CSV table of C-alpha atoms and ligand atoms in Angstrom, one decimal:
chain,number,residue,atom,x,y,z
O,527,MET,CA,100.9,128.1,56.2
O,528,LYS,CA,100.3,129.3,59.7
O,529,LYS,CA,97.8,131.5,61.4
O,530,ILE,CA,100.0,133.2,64.0
O,531,LEU,CA,99.0,134.9,67.3
O,532,LEU,CA,101.4,137.4,68.7
O,533,ILE,CA,100.9,138.6,72.3
O,534,GLY,CA,102.2,142.0,73.3
O,535,ASN,CA,102.3,145.6,72.1
O,536,GLY,CA,105.8,147.0,72.6
O,537,ALA,CA,108.5,147.9,70.1
O,538,ARG,CA,109.9,144.4,70.7
O,539,GLU,CA,106.7,142.9,69.5
O,540,HIS,CA,106.7,145.4,66.6
O,541,ALA,CA,110.0,143.9,65.6
O,542,ILE,CA,108.7,140.4,66.0
O,543,ALA,CA,105.5,141.3,64.0
O,544,LYS,CA,107.7,142.5,61.1
O,545,GLN,CA,109.5,139.2,61.1
O,546,ILE,CA,106.3,137.2,61.1
O,547,LYS,CA,104.9,139.3,58.3
O,548,ALA,CA,108.0,138.7,56.2
O,549,SER,CA,107.8,134.9,56.6
O,550,ARG,CA,107.0,132.7,53.7
O,551,GLN,CA,104.9,130.7,56.1
O,552,ALA,CA,102.6,133.2,57.8
O,553,ASN,CA,99.0,133.3,56.7
O,554,GLY,CA,97.6,135.9,59.0
O,555,LEU,CA,99.0,137.7,62.0
O,556,PHE,CA,96.6,138.1,65.0
O,557,ILE,CA,97.5,140.3,67.9
O,558,PHE,CA,96.3,140.2,71.5
O,559,ALA,CA,97.6,143.1,73.4
O,560,ALA,CA,96.9,145.4,76.4
O,561,SER,CA,96.8,148.5,74.2
O,562,GLN,CA,97.0,149.7,70.6
O,563,ASN,CA,100.4,149.9,68.8
O,564,PRO,CA,99.9,151.6,65.5
O,565,GLY,CA,103.0,150.0,64.0
O,566,ILE,CA,101.8,146.5,64.8
O,567,LYS,CA,98.2,147.3,63.9
O,568,ALA,CA,99.3,148.2,60.4
O,569,LEU,CA,100.7,144.7,59.9
O,570,ALA,CA,97.9,142.8,61.6
O,571,THR,CA,95.1,140.7,60.1
O,572,ASP,CA,93.2,141.4,63.4
O,573,TYR,CA,94.2,143.3,66.5
O,574,GLN,CA,92.4,142.6,69.8
O,575,VAL,CA,92.9,144.8,72.8
O,576,GLY,CA,92.2,142.8,75.9
O,577,ASP,CA,93.3,141.8,79.4
O,578,ILE,CA,96.6,140.1,78.9
O,579,SER,CA,96.6,138.9,82.5
O,580,ASN,CA,93.6,136.7,81.7
O,581,ASN,CA,94.7,133.5,80.1
O,582,SER,CA,91.2,132.3,79.2
O,583,GLU,CA,90.5,135.5,77.2
O,584,ILE,CA,93.7,134.9,75.2
O,585,VAL,CA,92.9,131.2,74.7
O,586,ASP,CA,89.4,132.0,73.5
O,587,TYR,CA,90.7,134.6,71.1
O,588,ALA,CA,93.2,132.0,69.8
O,589,LEU,CA,90.6,129.3,69.3
O,590,ASP,CA,88.1,131.7,67.7
O,591,ASN,CA,90.7,132.6,65.1
O,592,LYS,CA,92.0,129.0,64.6
O,593,ILE,CA,95.5,130.0,65.5
O,594,THR,CA,98.2,127.4,64.8
O,595,LEU,CA,101.2,129.0,66.4
O,596,ALA,CA,101.4,131.5,69.3
O,597,VAL,CA,104.4,133.8,69.9
O,598,ILE,CA,104.6,135.4,73.3
O,599,GLY,CA,106.4,138.7,73.6
O,600,PRO,CA,106.5,139.9,77.2
O,601,GLU,CA,107.3,138.0,80.4
O,602,ALA,CA,104.0,138.5,82.3
O,603,PRO,CA,101.9,136.1,80.2
O,604,LEU,CA,104.7,133.5,80.4
O,605,ALA,CA,104.8,133.8,84.2
O,606,GLN,CA,101.1,133.2,84.4
O,607,GLY,CA,101.3,130.1,82.3
O,608,ILE,CA,99.8,131.1,79.0
O,609,VAL,CA,102.0,128.5,77.2
O,610,ASP,CA,100.5,125.7,79.4
O,611,ASP,CA,97.0,126.9,78.8
O,612,LEU,CA,97.4,127.3,75.1
O,613,GLU,CA,98.9,123.8,74.9
O,614,VAL,CA,95.8,122.3,76.7
O,615,ALA,CA,93.7,124.0,74.0
O,616,GLY,CA,95.9,122.3,71.3
O,617,ILE,CA,97.9,125.4,70.3
O,618,ALA,CA,101.7,125.3,70.1
O,619,SER,CA,103.6,128.2,71.4
O,620,PHE,CA,107.0,129.8,71.1
O,621,GLY,CA,107.8,130.4,74.7
O,622,PRO,CA,108.5,128.5,77.9
O,623,THR,CA,106.0,126.9,80.2
O,624,LYS,CA,105.1,128.5,83.6
O,625,LYS,CA,107.6,126.3,85.5
O,626,GLN,CA,110.4,127.0,83.1
O,627,ALA,CA,109.6,130.8,83.0
O,628,ASP,CA,110.7,130.7,86.7
O,629,LEU,CA,114.1,131.3,85.2
O,630,GLU,CA,113.1,134.9,84.8
O,631,VAL,CA,110.5,135.2,87.5
O,632,SER,CA,112.6,133.9,90.4
O,633,LYS,CA,116.2,135.1,90.8
O,634,ALA,CA,116.5,132.6,93.7
O,635,PHE,CA,115.4,129.7,91.4
O,636,THR,CA,118.0,130.6,88.8
O,637,ARG,CA,120.9,131.0,91.2
O,638,ASP,CA,120.0,127.7,92.9
O,639,LEU,CA,119.6,125.9,89.5
O,640,LEU,CA,123.1,127.0,88.4
O,641,THR,CA,124.6,126.0,91.7
O,642,GLU,CA,122.8,122.6,91.7
O,643,TYR,CA,124.1,121.8,88.2
O,644,GLN,CA,127.6,123.2,89.0
O,645,ILE,CA,127.4,125.9,86.3
O,646,PRO,CA,130.1,128.3,87.4
O,647,ALA,CA,128.3,131.6,86.5
O,648,CYS,CA,127.1,132.9,89.9
O,649,PRO,CA,128.7,135.5,92.1
O,650,LEU,CA,128.8,134.7,95.8
O,651,TYR,CA,125.2,134.7,96.9
O,652,GLN,CA,122.6,133.5,99.4
O,653,VAL,CA,118.8,133.3,99.3
O,654,PHE,CA,116.8,134.6,102.3
O,655,ALA,CA,113.2,134.1,103.1
O,656,THR,CA,113.6,135.2,106.7
O,657,LYS,CA,115.9,137.6,108.5
O,658,GLU,CA,117.8,134.7,110.1
O,659,GLY,CA,121.5,134.9,109.1
O,660,LEU,CA,120.9,137.9,106.8
O,661,ALA,CA,122.9,140.5,108.7
O,662,ASP,CA,125.7,138.1,109.4
O,663,PHE,CA,126.0,137.1,105.8
O,664,ILE,CA,126.2,140.7,104.6
O,665,MET,CA,128.6,141.8,107.3
O,666,ALA,CA,131.0,138.9,106.3
O,667,MET,CA,131.0,139.9,102.6
O,668,GLU,CA,134.3,141.4,101.5
O,669,THR,CA,132.7,143.3,98.5
O,670,ASP,CA,129.8,145.6,98.0
O,671,PHE,CA,126.6,143.8,97.5
O,672,VAL,CA,123.3,143.7,95.6
O,673,ILE,CA,119.7,143.1,96.9
O,674,LYS,CA,117.4,141.3,94.5
O,675,PRO,CA,113.8,140.8,95.5
O,676,ASP,CA,112.4,137.6,94.1
O,677,GLY,CA,109.6,137.9,91.6
O,678,LEU,CA,108.9,140.0,88.5
O,679,THR,CA,109.8,143.6,89.2
O,680,GLY,CA,109.8,145.1,85.7
O,681,GLY,CA,113.6,145.6,86.0
O,682,LYS,CA,113.2,148.0,88.8
O,683,GLY,CA,113.5,145.9,91.9
O,684,VAL,CA,117.3,145.4,92.2
O,685,MET,CA,119.2,147.6,94.6
O,686,VAL,CA,122.9,148.0,94.2
O,687,GLN,CA,125.3,149.2,96.9
O,688,GLY,CA,126.8,152.5,95.8
O,689,ASP,CA,123.8,153.3,93.6
O,690,HIS,CA,120.7,152.7,95.8
O,691,PHE,CA,122.3,152.6,99.2
O,692,ASN,CA,125.8,153.2,100.6
O,693,THR,CA,126.6,151.3,103.7
O,694,LYS,CA,126.1,147.7,104.7
O,695,GLU,CA,123.8,148.8,107.5
O,696,GLN,CA,121.6,150.7,105.1
O,697,GLY,CA,121.4,147.6,102.8
O,698,ILE,CA,120.6,145.3,105.7
O,699,LYS,CA,117.7,147.7,106.7
O,700,LEU,CA,116.4,147.7,103.1
O,701,ALA,CA,116.6,143.9,102.8
O,702,GLU,CA,114.9,143.4,106.2
O,703,GLU,CA,112.1,145.7,105.1
O,704,ILE,CA,111.5,143.5,102.0
O,705,ILE,CA,111.5,140.3,104.2
O,706,SER,CA,109.1,141.9,106.7
O,707,ALA,CA,106.7,142.7,103.9
O,708,GLY,CA,106.7,139.0,103.1
O,709,GLY,CA,109.3,138.9,100.4
O,710,LYS,CA,112.1,136.5,99.6
O,711,LEU,CA,115.4,137.9,98.2
O,712,VAL,CA,118.8,137.1,97.0
O,713,ILE,CA,121.9,138.9,98.4
O,714,GLU,CA,124.9,138.7,96.1
O,715,GLU,CA,128.3,140.1,95.6
O,716,LYS,CA,128.4,143.2,93.4
O,717,LEU,CA,130.3,142.4,90.2
O,718,ILE,CA,132.4,145.0,88.5
O,719,GLY,CA,132.7,144.8,84.7
O,720,GLN,CA,130.8,145.5,81.5
O,721,GLU,CA,127.3,144.1,81.0
O,722,PHE,CA,126.1,142.5,77.7
O,723,SER,CA,123.2,140.5,76.5
O,724,LEU,CA,123.6,137.1,74.9
O,725,ILE,CA,120.3,135.9,73.6
O,726,SER,CA,119.7,132.3,72.4
O,727,ILE,CA,116.7,130.5,71.1
O,728,CYS,CA,116.2,127.0,72.5
O,729,ASP,CA,114.2,124.0,71.3
O,730,GLY,CA,114.8,122.1,74.6
O,731,ASP,CA,118.2,120.7,73.4
O,732,ASN,CA,119.7,122.8,70.7
O,733,LEU,CA,120.5,126.5,70.8
O,734,PHE,CA,120.5,129.2,68.2
O,735,HIS,CA,122.8,132.0,69.4
O,736,PHE,CA,122.3,135.6,68.4
O,737,PRO,CA,125.1,138.2,68.3
O,738,ALA,CA,126.0,140.0,71.6
O,739,VAL,CA,124.3,143.3,72.3
O,740,GLN,CA,124.9,146.0,74.9
O,741,ASP,CA,121.9,147.9,76.5
O,742,HIS,CA,122.0,151.2,78.3
O,743,LYS,CA,119.7,151.2,81.3
O,744,ARG,CA,120.3,154.7,82.7
O,745,ALA,CA,118.0,157.5,81.5
O,746,PHE,CA,120.6,160.2,80.8
O,747,VAL,CA,123.8,160.7,78.8
O,748,GLY,CA,126.9,159.4,80.5
O,749,ASP,CA,125.0,156.6,82.3
O,750,GLN,CA,123.4,159.1,84.7
O,751,GLY,CA,119.9,159.2,86.2
O,752,PRO,CA,117.4,156.6,87.1
O,753,ASN,CA,117.2,153.1,85.6
O,754,THR,CA,114.8,152.6,82.7
O,755,GLY,CA,113.6,149.7,80.6
O,756,GLY,CA,116.6,150.4,78.3
O,757,MET,CA,117.3,153.6,76.4
O,758,GLY,CA,119.2,152.0,73.5
O,759,THR,CA,121.5,149.2,72.3
O,760,TYR,CA,124.2,148.4,69.8
O,761,SER,CA,125.7,145.3,68.2
O,762,ASP,CA,128.8,145.1,66.1
O,763,GLN,CA,129.6,143.8,62.7
O,764,ASP,CA,131.7,140.9,64.0
O,765,PHE,CA,128.7,139.9,66.3
O,766,SER,CA,130.9,140.5,69.4
O,767,LEU,CA,131.3,143.8,71.2
O,768,PRO,CA,134.4,146.0,71.3
O,769,PHE,CA,135.2,145.4,75.0
O,770,LEU,CA,134.8,141.6,74.8
O,771,HIS,CA,137.3,138.9,74.2
O,772,ASN,CA,136.1,136.1,71.9
O,773,ASN,CA,136.3,133.7,74.8
O,774,ASP,CA,133.7,135.8,76.6
O,775,ILE,CA,131.1,135.1,74.0
O,776,VAL,CA,132.0,131.4,73.9
O,777,GLU,CA,131.7,131.3,77.6
O,778,ALA,CA,128.3,133.0,77.7
O,779,GLN,CA,127.0,130.6,75.0
O,780,LYS,CA,128.3,127.7,77.0
O,781,ILE,CA,126.5,129.0,80.1
O,782,ASN,CA,123.2,129.2,78.1
O,783,GLU,CA,123.8,125.7,76.8
O,784,ALA,CA,124.5,124.3,80.3
O,785,THR,CA,121.4,126.0,81.7
O,786,THR,CA,119.3,124.5,79.0
O,787,LYS,CA,120.6,121.0,79.9
O,788,ALA,CA,120.0,121.7,83.6
O,789,LEU,CA,116.4,122.7,82.9
O,790,LYS,CA,115.7,119.6,80.9
O,791,ASN,CA,117.2,117.4,83.6
O,792,LYS,CA,115.3,119.2,86.3
O,793,PHE,CA,111.9,119.2,84.7
O,794,GLY,CA,112.1,116.2,82.3
O,795,CYS,CA,111.1,118.4,79.4
O,796,GLY,CA,113.2,121.0,77.6
O,797,TYR,CA,113.0,124.8,77.7
O,798,LYS,CA,111.5,126.1,74.5
O,799,GLY,CA,111.7,129.8,73.5
O,800,VAL,CA,114.0,132.6,74.1
O,801,LEU,CA,116.8,132.3,76.7
O,802,TYR,CA,118.1,135.9,77.3
O,803,GLY,CA,121.2,135.9,79.4
O,804,GLY,CA,122.3,139.2,81.0
O,805,PHE,CA,126.0,138.7,81.4
O,806,ILE,CA,128.9,140.7,82.9
O,807,ALA,CA,132.4,140.5,81.6
O,808,LEU,CA,134.9,140.5,84.4
O,809,LYS,CA,138.7,140.5,84.8
O,810,THR,CA,138.6,136.9,83.7
O,811,GLY,CA,135.6,135.4,82.1
O,812,VAL,CA,131.9,136.2,82.5
O,813,LYS,CA,129.2,135.7,85.1
O,814,LEU,CA,125.4,135.7,84.8
O,815,ILE,CA,123.5,138.7,86.2
O,816,GLU,CA,120.1,137.3,85.3
O,817,TYR,CA,118.0,135.3,82.9
O,818,ASN,CA,114.9,136.5,81.0
O,819,ALA,CA,112.5,134.2,79.3
O,820,ARG,CA,111.8,136.5,76.3
O,821,PHE,CA,113.6,138.8,73.9
O,822,GLY,CA,115.2,141.9,75.3
O,823,ASP,CA,113.7,145.3,74.5
O,824,PRO,CA,115.5,147.1,72.8
O,825,GLU,CA,117.8,144.1,72.0
O,826,ALA,CA,115.2,142.4,69.9
O,827,MET,CA,115.3,145.3,67.5
O,828,ASN,CA,119.0,145.1,66.9
O,829,LEU,CA,118.9,141.3,66.4
O,830,LEU,CA,115.7,140.9,64.4
O,831,VAL,CA,116.6,143.6,61.8
O,832,ILE,CA,119.8,141.6,60.9
O,833,LEU,CA,118.2,138.1,61.1
O,834,LYS,CA,118.2,136.5,57.7
O,835,ASN,CA,116.6,133.1,58.6
O,836,ASP,CA,112.8,132.9,58.4
O,837,PHE,CA,111.6,133.6,61.9
O,838,VAL,CA,108.6,131.4,61.6
O,839,ASP,CA,110.9,128.5,60.5
O,840,ILE,CA,112.8,129.1,63.7
O,841,CYS,CA,109.6,129.0,65.8
O,842,GLU,CA,108.5,125.7,64.1
O,843,ALA,CA,111.9,124.2,64.7
O,844,VAL,CA,111.7,125.1,68.4
O,845,ILE,CA,108.3,123.4,68.6
O,846,SER,CA,109.4,120.3,66.7
O,847,GLY,CA,112.9,120.1,68.4
O,848,THR,CA,114.8,120.5,65.1
O,849,LEU,CA,116.6,123.8,65.7
O,850,ASP,CA,119.9,122.0,64.9
O,851,LYS,CA,118.8,122.0,61.3
O,852,ILE,CA,118.8,125.7,61.1
O,853,ILE,CA,122.1,127.5,60.5
O,854,PRO,CA,121.9,131.1,62.0
O,855,GLU,CA,122.3,133.7,59.3
O,856,PHE,CA,122.7,137.4,60.1
O,857,GLU,CA,123.5,140.4,57.9
O,858,PRO,CA,127.1,141.2,58.8
O,859,VAL,CA,126.6,144.8,59.9
O,860,ALA,CA,126.6,146.8,63.1
O,861,THR,CA,123.3,148.1,64.5
O,862,VAL,CA,122.5,151.0,66.8
O,863,CYS,CA,119.0,151.3,68.4
O,864,LYS,CA,117.9,154.5,70.2
O,865,TYR,CA,114.6,155.2,71.9
O,866,VAL,CA,112.9,158.5,72.1
O,867,VAL,CA,111.1,158.9,75.4
O,868,PRO,CA,108.8,161.5,76.9
O,869,ASP,CA,110.3,164.4,78.8
O,870,GLY,CA,110.3,163.5,82.5
O,871,TYR,CA,110.7,159.7,81.7
O,872,PRO,CA,110.9,157.4,83.7
O,873,ASN,CA,109.6,159.0,86.9
O,874,ASN,CA,107.3,161.8,85.8
O,875,PRO,CA,106.7,161.5,82.0
O,876,VAL,CA,104.6,163.9,80.0
O,877,LYS,CA,101.6,162.1,78.5
O,878,ASP,CA,98.9,162.8,75.9
O,879,VAL,CA,101.1,165.2,74.0
O,880,LYS,CA,101.6,164.9,70.3
O,881,ILE,CA,104.9,163.9,68.6
O,882,ASP,CA,105.7,164.1,64.9
O,883,ILE,CA,107.8,161.5,63.2
O,884,SER,CA,106.9,162.4,59.6
O,885,LEU,CA,110.3,163.7,58.7
O,886,VAL,CA,112.2,160.5,59.6
O,887,ASP,CA,113.6,158.9,56.4
O,888,THR,CA,112.4,155.3,56.6
O,889,ASN,CA,114.9,154.3,53.8
O,890,LYS,CA,117.7,155.0,56.3
O,891,VAL,CA,116.4,153.6,59.6
O,892,ASP,CA,113.9,151.0,60.8
O,893,ILE,CA,111.1,152.5,62.9
O,894,PHE,CA,109.5,150.6,65.8
O,895,TYR,CA,106.5,151.9,67.7
O,896,ALA,CA,106.2,151.5,71.4
O,897,ALA,CA,104.1,153.6,73.9
O,898,VAL,CA,102.3,155.8,71.4
O,899,ASP,CA,98.7,156.2,70.6
O,900,GLU,CA,97.4,157.0,67.1
O,901,GLN,CA,94.6,159.5,67.0
O,902,LYS,CA,93.0,161.2,64.0
O,903,ASN,CA,95.5,164.0,64.0
O,904,GLY,CA,98.7,162.1,64.8
O,905,LEU,CA,100.7,160.2,67.3
O,906,TYR,CA,100.5,160.9,71.1
O,907,LEU,CA,102.9,159.9,73.9
O,908,THR,CA,101.4,157.6,76.5
O,909,GLY,CA,104.2,157.9,79.1
O,910,SER,CA,106.8,155.2,78.4
O,911,ARG,CA,109.5,154.6,75.8
O,912,ALA,CA,107.8,155.9,72.6
O,913,ILE,CA,109.6,155.2,69.3
O,914,ALA,CA,112.8,153.3,68.6
O,915,LEU,CA,115.0,153.8,65.5
O,916,VAL,CA,117.6,151.4,64.3
O,917,GLY,CA,120.4,152.2,62.0
O,918,ARG,CA,122.7,149.7,60.3
O,919,HIS,CA,126.1,150.0,58.7
O,920,GLN,CA,129.3,148.0,58.4
O,921,ASP,CA,130.9,150.5,60.7
O,922,LEU,CA,129.3,150.9,64.2
O,923,TYR,CA,130.0,154.6,64.5
O,924,GLU,CA,128.4,155.2,61.1
O,925,ALA,CA,125.3,153.3,62.2
O,926,GLU,CA,125.2,155.6,65.2
O,927,LYS,CA,125.4,158.7,63.0
O,928,ILE,CA,122.6,157.5,60.8
O,929,VAL,CA,120.3,157.0,63.8
O,930,GLU,CA,121.3,160.3,65.4
O,931,GLN,CA,120.6,162.2,62.1
O,932,GLU,CA,117.1,160.7,61.8
O,933,ILE,CA,116.1,160.8,65.5
O,934,GLN,CA,116.7,164.5,65.6
O,935,LYS,CA,113.9,164.9,63.1
O,936,ILE,CA,111.3,163.6,65.6
O,937,LYS,CA,109.5,166.6,67.1
O,938,GLY,CA,107.8,166.8,70.5
O,939,PRO,CA,108.5,167.0,74.2
O,940,ILE,CA,110.9,164.1,74.0
O,941,PHE,CA,114.6,163.2,74.6
O,942,HIS,CA,117.0,160.4,73.8
O,943,ARG,CA,120.6,159.4,74.7
O,944,GLU,CA,122.9,161.0,72.1
O,945,ASP,CA,125.8,159.0,73.5
O,946,ILE,CA,124.7,155.4,72.8
O,947,GLY,CA,126.9,153.8,70.1
O,948,THR,CA,129.3,156.8,69.9
O,949,ARG,CA,133.0,156.3,69.8
O,950,GLU,CA,133.5,158.3,72.9
O,951,LEU,CA,131.2,156.1,75.1
O,952,ILE,CA,132.4,152.8,73.6
O,953,GLU,CA,136.1,153.7,74.0
O,954,LYS,CA,135.3,154.4,77.7
O,955,ARG,CA,133.9,150.9,78.0
O,956,VAL,CA,137.0,149.4,76.3
O,957,GLU,CA,139.3,151.4,78.6
O,958,MET,CA,137.4,150.2,81.7
O,959,MET,CA,137.8,146.6,80.7
O,960,LYS,CA,141.4,147.1,79.9
O,961,SER,CA,142.0,148.6,83.3
O,962,ILE,CA,140.1,145.8,85.1
O,963,ARG,CA,142.0,143.1,83.2
O,964,SER,CA,145.4,144.6,83.9
O,965,ASN,CA,144.7,145.1,87.6
O,966,ASN,CA,146.3,142.6,90.0
H,2232,AMP,P1,118.5,142.5,87.0
H,2232,AMP,O1,117.1,142.9,87.3
H,2232,AMP,O2,118.9,141.3,87.7
H,2232,AMP,O3,118.8,142.7,85.5
H,2232,AMP,O4,119.3,143.7,87.6
H,2232,AMP,C1,119.2,145.0,87.2
H,2232,AMP,C2,120.6,145.6,87.1
H,2232,AMP,O5,121.2,145.6,88.4
H,2232,AMP,C3,121.5,144.9,86.2
H,2232,AMP,O6,121.4,145.2,84.9
H,2232,AMP,C4,122.9,145.3,86.8
H,2232,AMP,O7,123.2,146.6,86.3
H,2232,AMP,C5,122.6,145.4,88.2
H,2232,AMP,N1,123.0,144.2,88.9
H,2232,AMP,C6,122.3,143.1,89.2
H,2232,AMP,N2,123.0,142.1,89.8
H,2232,AMP,C7,124.3,142.6,89.9
H,2232,AMP,C8,125.5,142.2,90.5
H,2232,AMP,N3,125.6,141.0,91.1
H,2232,AMP,N4,126.6,143.0,90.4
H,2232,AMP,C9,126.5,144.2,89.9
H,2232,AMP,N5,125.4,144.7,89.3
H,2232,AMP,C10,124.3,143.9,89.4
H,2233,LIG,N1,116.9,145.2,77.8
H,2233,LIG,C1,116.3,145.0,79.0
H,2233,LIG,C2,115.2,144.0,79.1
H,2233,LIG,O1,114.6,143.7,78.1
H,2233,LIG,O2,114.9,143.6,80.2
């Protein structure tokens, strides 16, 4: 039996907390988080609000509570080396060390790692720490391009030609500004295709692959508006996605496997934790857009509601290097996850306003709490993605209808994307891939 510490307070961590709570092995769930999450709190033995940027506060909390396993939800504590510090204190963690978390922190590190180990998953790219050669490289590119500042940017740092700037000259100016401010960046070819997430858990050598999921980053219906943390996601009953070929999934899994081997070779010890590949399916094959060192949010909700293995068994197998002994088991259903967010999100969200979720039928959907505060008279928005609902069904479009029916019962100054998981939107994606694949 384990006393488990979970770090983080989003809907992703609520999904992880439910899994830990359901484990045969958990004997106490302790939370260390930046703010309250009423959904997680209801499951917790103890809930400590503290400074998650302060490793020693977290380690002290873990020691005081005799924690035997720590599960790290978000990327920031990984990037500041919480796994290394917990290890020094004798506490095993589910998550990569600081060095290995560079896979998410530094886009330059990741691109260069894949190149060094000849993993053919990168677009044409170059890393720049000075302006030297920058304009020449961009002017010589035959495609549109993307500017990626190095470092954690909360998913908001990337600038894509056609979305954030139009001409090469404008892009050069933006890139030069980042370098003048002391930043390093990656310039890379803009890829055209459909994005999907392929998340694997690694024990250093072995991988446990989850089904593929597609996220929707834009705030509004029809993929309009600003980028967000992700407005909703879906997965399909066959664990692939309607616009993918089976080979695409196999290729993405192989890229994750090759990256794990490369990391072990480079650092002498294996990568342990979640390896979240953001991929793009192209005319032929797939390429890697980015890696994250944690579960996706919302992807974690889709994947963890259908996970049949004991999550704590998986964490233990990661720590002991025996993940090959665990056969992945998922409920063979499609899932659709949609977030409600405050009006004005993401740029100018309303805050401290009440929402009412009491009419949602929890027999029909899973509810995950994110940026909401529980006060005496109800739930209040705190400005970010608020509540996620997940529906499941053998049929993807039925799963969507279940979520849509329930999400409309949430009252308050909120909105969500009605189109995520609908036949209309998914058929557009399928058509787009068909047209890319048939183009010469
Ligand atoms: P990232 O922070 O790397 O996930 O990038 C954020 C978003 O920028 C991705 O989800 C893509 O939509 C877009 N993006 C990043 N790199 C590329 C690329 N090479 N080609 C096209 N779009 C990209
Ligand atoms: N689903 C986007 C992310 O977790 O970064």
